[in-house]
């Protein structure tokens, strides 16, 4: 299995290090495996990945979209900022007998040539890079003319967007100038970022989540596995009354969205052809 040396990050390396460390907290592969496993295959299907195509998965995590793309016979490079997730993905793909290249890379400064890929995808991944304009520029730069992009991002109005809103008063402040991740789930924002380079198709869809029996079960799972939630709790760890407030807010959010054992989490599916 091929491994390429990590790319050198030239902008705000201390911020990148903090970001990578946050996603190494907990157990994000458990989130991908137990809560959102349908998203990767949905994205690969929506963008029409085919055998023999060169595919880049940006902010790939442990391969939620990379693995189904490789299963179609594509030549896949799975990139991520977090070494722990790359290692998890490398083990996962090796166990499945898939030849995927796992590479450390920054979505804001990708270490690939112009037009190097037929397809670039990201499944609730690149949305978390703090500065959207360079991400959009890099996303389109590395795809050949006539190639395709495919993105899945949580919306502001959907469950995960509401979760981030609930956590915001408790979480560490974002870096200066950073844009909220859920803006990648806003149609107008995506059009503003990409319409000059991509013929876009946008659709809101819902993910059915049946992993949780109660709002408290959702909260406890995310407290243990999901980097941004863990970071929010660590920021208030010495304030038990604040911890209790966040506990109550997340459990209430989960209960409010749970109906007959099912939650529906909204996301924006962006696909398009690079001009």
Coordinates of C-alpha atoms in Angstrom, one line a residue:
X1 CA 0.0 0.0 0.0
X2 CA 1.5 3.4 -1.0
X3 CA 2.2 6.1 1.5
X4 CA 3.3 9.6 0.6
X5 CA 5.2 11.8 3.0
X6 CA 3.1 14.4 4.9
X7 CA 2.7 17.8 3.2
X8 CA 4.3 20.8 4.8
X9 CA 1.7 23.3 6.2
X10 CA 2.7 26.9 5.5
X11 CA -0.1 28.8 7.2
X12 CA -0.7 28.9 10.9
X13 CA 0.9 25.6 11.8
X14 CA -0.1 25.9 15.5
X15 CA -3.8 26.2 14.5
X16 CA -3.5 23.2 12.2
X17 CA -1.9 21.2 15.0
X18 CA -4.7 22.1 17.4
X19 CA -7.3 21.2 14.7
X20 CA -5.6 17.8 14.1
X21 CA -5.4 17.1 17.8
X22 CA -9.1 17.8 18.3
X23 CA -10.1 15.3 15.7
X24 CA -7.8 12.7 17.3
X25 CA -9.8 13.0 20.5
X26 CA -12.3 10.3 21.3
X27 CA -13.1 7.8 18.5
X28 CA -14.3 9.4 15.3
X29 CA -14.1 6.1 13.5
X30 CA -16.9 4.9 15.8
X31 CA -19.0 7.9 14.7
X32 CA -18.4 7.0 11.1
X33 CA -19.1 3.3 11.7
X34 CA -22.0 3.4 14.0
X35 CA -23.9 6.6 13.2
X36 CA -23.2 7.9 9.7
X37 CA -22.0 4.8 7.7
X38 CA -24.6 5.5 4.9
X39 CA -23.1 9.0 4.0
X40 CA -19.9 7.8 2.3
X41 CA -21.7 5.4 -0.1
X42 CA -24.3 8.0 -0.8
X43 CA -21.7 10.6 -1.8
X44 CA -19.8 8.1 -4.0
X45 CA -23.0 7.1 -5.7
X46 CA -24.1 10.8 -6.2
X47 CA -20.9 11.8 -7.9
X48 CA -20.8 8.6 -10.0
X49 CA -17.3 7.3 -9.1
X50 CA -16.3 4.7 -11.7
X51 CA -13.6 2.1 -12.0
X52 CA -10.2 3.5 -13.1
X53 CA -10.9 7.1 -12.1
X54 CA -8.4 9.0 -10.0
X55 CA -10.3 10.1 -6.8
X56 CA -9.2 12.4 -4.0
X57 CA -11.0 12.3 -0.7
X58 CA -10.4 15.5 1.2
X59 CA -10.6 15.3 5.1
X60 CA -11.3 11.7 4.6
X61 CA -11.2 10.6 8.3
X62 CA -10.8 6.8 8.3
X63 CA -12.4 6.4 4.9
X64 CA -16.1 6.7 5.1
X65 CA -16.2 7.7 1.4
X66 CA -12.7 6.5 0.4
X67 CA -13.4 2.9 0.9
X68 CA -16.7 2.7 -1.1
X69 CA -14.9 4.7 -3.9
X70 CA -12.1 2.1 -3.9
X71 CA -14.6 -0.7 -3.9
X72 CA -15.8 0.6 -7.2
X73 CA -12.3 0.2 -8.7
X74 CA -11.2 3.8 -8.5
X75 CA -7.6 4.8 -7.7
X76 CA -8.1 6.6 -4.4
X77 CA -6.0 9.0 -2.4
X78 CA -7.4 9.6 1.1
X79 CA -6.1 12.8 2.7
X80 CA -6.6 14.1 6.2
X81 CA -4.9 16.5 8.6
X82 CA -5.0 14.0 11.5
X83 CA -2.4 11.2 11.6
X84 CA -4.5 9.1 13.9
X85 CA -7.4 9.0 11.5
X86 CA -5.0 8.1 8.6
X87 CA -3.7 5.2 10.6
X88 CA -7.2 4.0 11.4
X89 CA -8.1 4.3 7.7
X90 CA -5.0 2.5 6.6
X91 CA -5.7 -0.5 8.8
X92 CA -9.4 -0.5 7.7
X93 CA -8.6 -0.5 4.0
X94 CA -5.8 -3.1 4.4
X95 CA -8.3 -5.4 6.2
X96 CA -10.7 -5.0 3.3
X97 CA -8.0 -5.8 0.8
X98 CA -8.2 -2.3 -0.8
X99 CA -5.2 -0.4 -2.2
X100 CA -5.8 3.2 -1.0
X101 CA -3.1 5.8 -0.6
X102 CA -3.3 7.5 2.8
X103 CA -1.7 11.0 2.9
X104 CA -1.4 13.7 5.5
X105 CA -2.7 16.9 3.8
X106 CA -4.2 20.3 4.6
X107 CA -7.5 21.0 2.8
X108 CA -6.4 24.7 2.6
X109 CA -3.1 23.8 0.8
X110 CA -3.3 20.5 -0.9
X111 CA 0.0 19.0 -2.1
X112 CA -1.2 17.8 -5.5
X113 CA -0.8 19.1 -9.0
X114 CA -3.4 21.1 -10.9
X115 CA -5.9 18.7 -12.5
X116 CA -4.4 15.6 -10.9
X117 CA -7.8 14.0 -10.2
X118 CA -10.9 13.1 -12.1
X119 CA -13.0 13.4 -8.9
X120 CA -12.6 15.1 -5.5
X121 CA -15.0 14.3 -2.7
X122 CA -15.4 15.1 1.0
X123 CA -18.0 13.6 3.4
X124 CA -18.6 16.0 6.3
X125 CA -14.9 16.7 6.3
X126 CA -13.5 19.7 4.5
X127 CA -16.4 21.7 6.0
X128 CA -14.4 21.9 9.2
X129 CA -11.4 23.6 7.7
X130 CA -11.6 27.2 9.2
X131 CA -11.1 29.3 6.0
X132 CA -13.5 28.4 3.2
X133 CA -12.1 30.4 0.3
X134 CA -8.7 28.6 0.1
X135 CA -10.5 25.2 0.6
X136 CA -12.8 26.0 -2.4
X137 CA -9.9 27.1 -4.5
X138 CA -7.9 24.0 -3.7
X139 CA -10.9 21.7 -4.2
X140 CA -11.4 22.9 -7.8
X141 CA -7.6 23.3 -8.6
X142 CA -6.8 19.7 -8.2
X143 CA -9.6 18.4 -10.4
X144 CA -9.2 18.3 -14.2
X145 CA -11.5 20.3 -16.4
X146 CA -14.6 18.2 -16.9
X147 CA -14.0 16.3 -13.7
X148 CA -16.4 16.2 -10.8
X149 CA -16.7 17.2 -7.2
X150 CA -19.0 15.9 -4.5
X151 CA -19.5 17.2 -1.0
X152 CA -21.7 16.4 2.0
X153 CA -22.0 19.0 4.7
X154 CA -24.3 19.4 7.7
X155 CA -26.8 22.3 7.4
X156 CA -27.3 25.1 10.0
X157 CA -30.9 24.2 10.4
X158 CA -30.4 20.4 10.7
X159 CA -29.6 18.4 13.8
X160 CA -25.8 18.7 13.7
X161 CA -26.0 22.5 13.0
X162 CA -28.3 22.8 16.0
X163 CA -25.8 20.7 18.1
X164 CA -23.0 23.1 17.3
X165 CA -25.3 26.1 18.2
X166 CA -26.0 24.4 21.5
X167 CA -22.3 23.9 22.2
X168 CA -21.1 27.3 21.1
X169 CA -21.6 29.1 24.4
X170 CA -19.4 26.4 26.1
X171 CA -16.8 25.8 23.5
X172 CA -13.4 27.5 23.0
X173 CA -13.7 30.6 20.7
X174 CA -12.9 29.9 17.0
X175 CA -9.7 31.4 15.5
X176 CA -10.1 35.0 14.2
X177 CA -11.6 35.1 10.8
X178 CA -12.7 31.4 10.8
X179 CA -16.1 30.6 9.2
X180 CA -18.6 28.3 10.8
X181 CA -18.4 24.8 9.3
X182 CA -22.2 24.6 8.7
X183 CA -21.9 27.4 6.1
X184 CA -20.9 24.6 3.7
X185 CA -24.5 23.4 4.2
X186 CA -25.9 26.7 3.0
X187 CA -26.7 26.8 -0.7
X188 CA -25.9 30.5 -1.3
X189 CA -22.6 30.2 0.5
X190 CA -21.6 27.2 -1.6
X191 CA -22.7 29.0 -4.8
X192 CA -20.6 32.0 -3.9
X193 CA -17.5 29.8 -3.3
X194 CA -17.8 27.5 -6.3
X195 CA -20.0 28.8 -9.0
X196 CA -17.3 30.5 -11.0
X197 CA -15.4 27.1 -11.4
X198 CA -18.2 24.5 -11.1
X199 CA -21.5 23.8 -12.7
X200 CA -23.3 23.0 -9.5
X201 CA -26.2 20.8 -8.4
X202 CA -27.4 21.2 -4.8
X203 CA -29.9 19.2 -2.9
X204 CA -30.9 18.9 0.8
X205 CA -31.2 15.4 2.0
X206 CA -31.7 13.6 5.3
X207 CA -29.8 10.9 7.1
X208 CA -31.9 8.5 9.1
X209 CA -30.1 7.8 12.4
X210 CA -31.3 4.9 14.6
X211 CA -28.2 4.6 16.8
X212 CA -29.7 6.3 19.9
X213 CA -32.6 5.3 22.2
X214 CA -32.6 8.7 24.0
X215 CA -31.2 12.2 23.9
X216 CA -29.0 11.2 26.8
X217 CA -27.6 8.3 24.9
X218 CA -26.8 10.6 22.0
X219 CA -25.1 13.0 24.3
X220 CA -23.0 10.4 26.1
X221 CA -21.9 8.8 22.8
X222 CA -20.7 12.2 21.4
X223 CA -19.1 13.1 24.7
X224 CA -16.9 10.0 24.3
X225 CA -16.2 9.9 20.6
X226 CA -16.7 13.3 18.8
X227 CA -13.7 15.7 18.9
X228 CA -15.7 19.0 18.9
X229 CA -18.0 17.8 21.7
X230 CA -15.0 16.6 23.7
X231 CA -13.3 19.9 23.2
X232 CA -16.4 21.8 24.5
X233 CA -16.5 19.7 27.6
X234 CA -12.8 20.1 28.3
X235 CA -13.2 23.8 28.1
X236 CA -15.6 23.8 31.0
X237 CA -14.2 20.8 32.9
X238 CA -13.5 22.8 36.0
X239 CA -17.0 24.3 36.1
X240 CA -19.5 21.6 37.1
X241 CA -22.5 23.8 36.8
X242 CA -21.6 24.6 33.2
X243 CA -21.0 20.9 32.5
X244 CA -24.5 20.2 33.8
X245 CA -26.0 22.9 31.6
X246 CA -24.3 21.5 28.5
X247 CA -25.4 17.9 29.5
X248 CA -29.0 19.1 29.7
X249 CA -28.9 21.1 26.5
X250 CA -27.5 18.2 24.4
X251 CA -29.9 15.6 25.9
X252 CA -32.9 17.9 25.3
X253 CA -31.8 18.5 21.7
X254 CA -31.5 14.7 21.2
X255 CA -34.9 14.0 22.7
X256 CA -36.5 16.8 20.6
X257 CA -35.3 15.2 17.4
X258 CA -36.0 11.6 18.3
X259 CA -39.2 10.1 17.1
X260 CA -40.1 6.4 17.2
X261 CA -36.4 5.6 17.7
X262 CA -35.3 7.6 14.7
X263 CA -33.5 10.9 14.2
X264 CA -33.3 12.7 10.8
X265 CA -30.1 14.7 10.3
X266 CA -30.2 17.2 7.4
X267 CA -27.2 17.7 5.1
X268 CA -26.5 19.5 1.8
X269 CA -25.3 17.3 -1.1
X270 CA -23.2 19.3 -3.5
X271 CA -22.1 17.8 -6.8
X272 CA -20.9 19.4 -9.9
X273 CA -18.6 19.5 -13.0
X274 CA -15.5 21.6 -13.0
X275 CA -15.4 24.0 -15.9

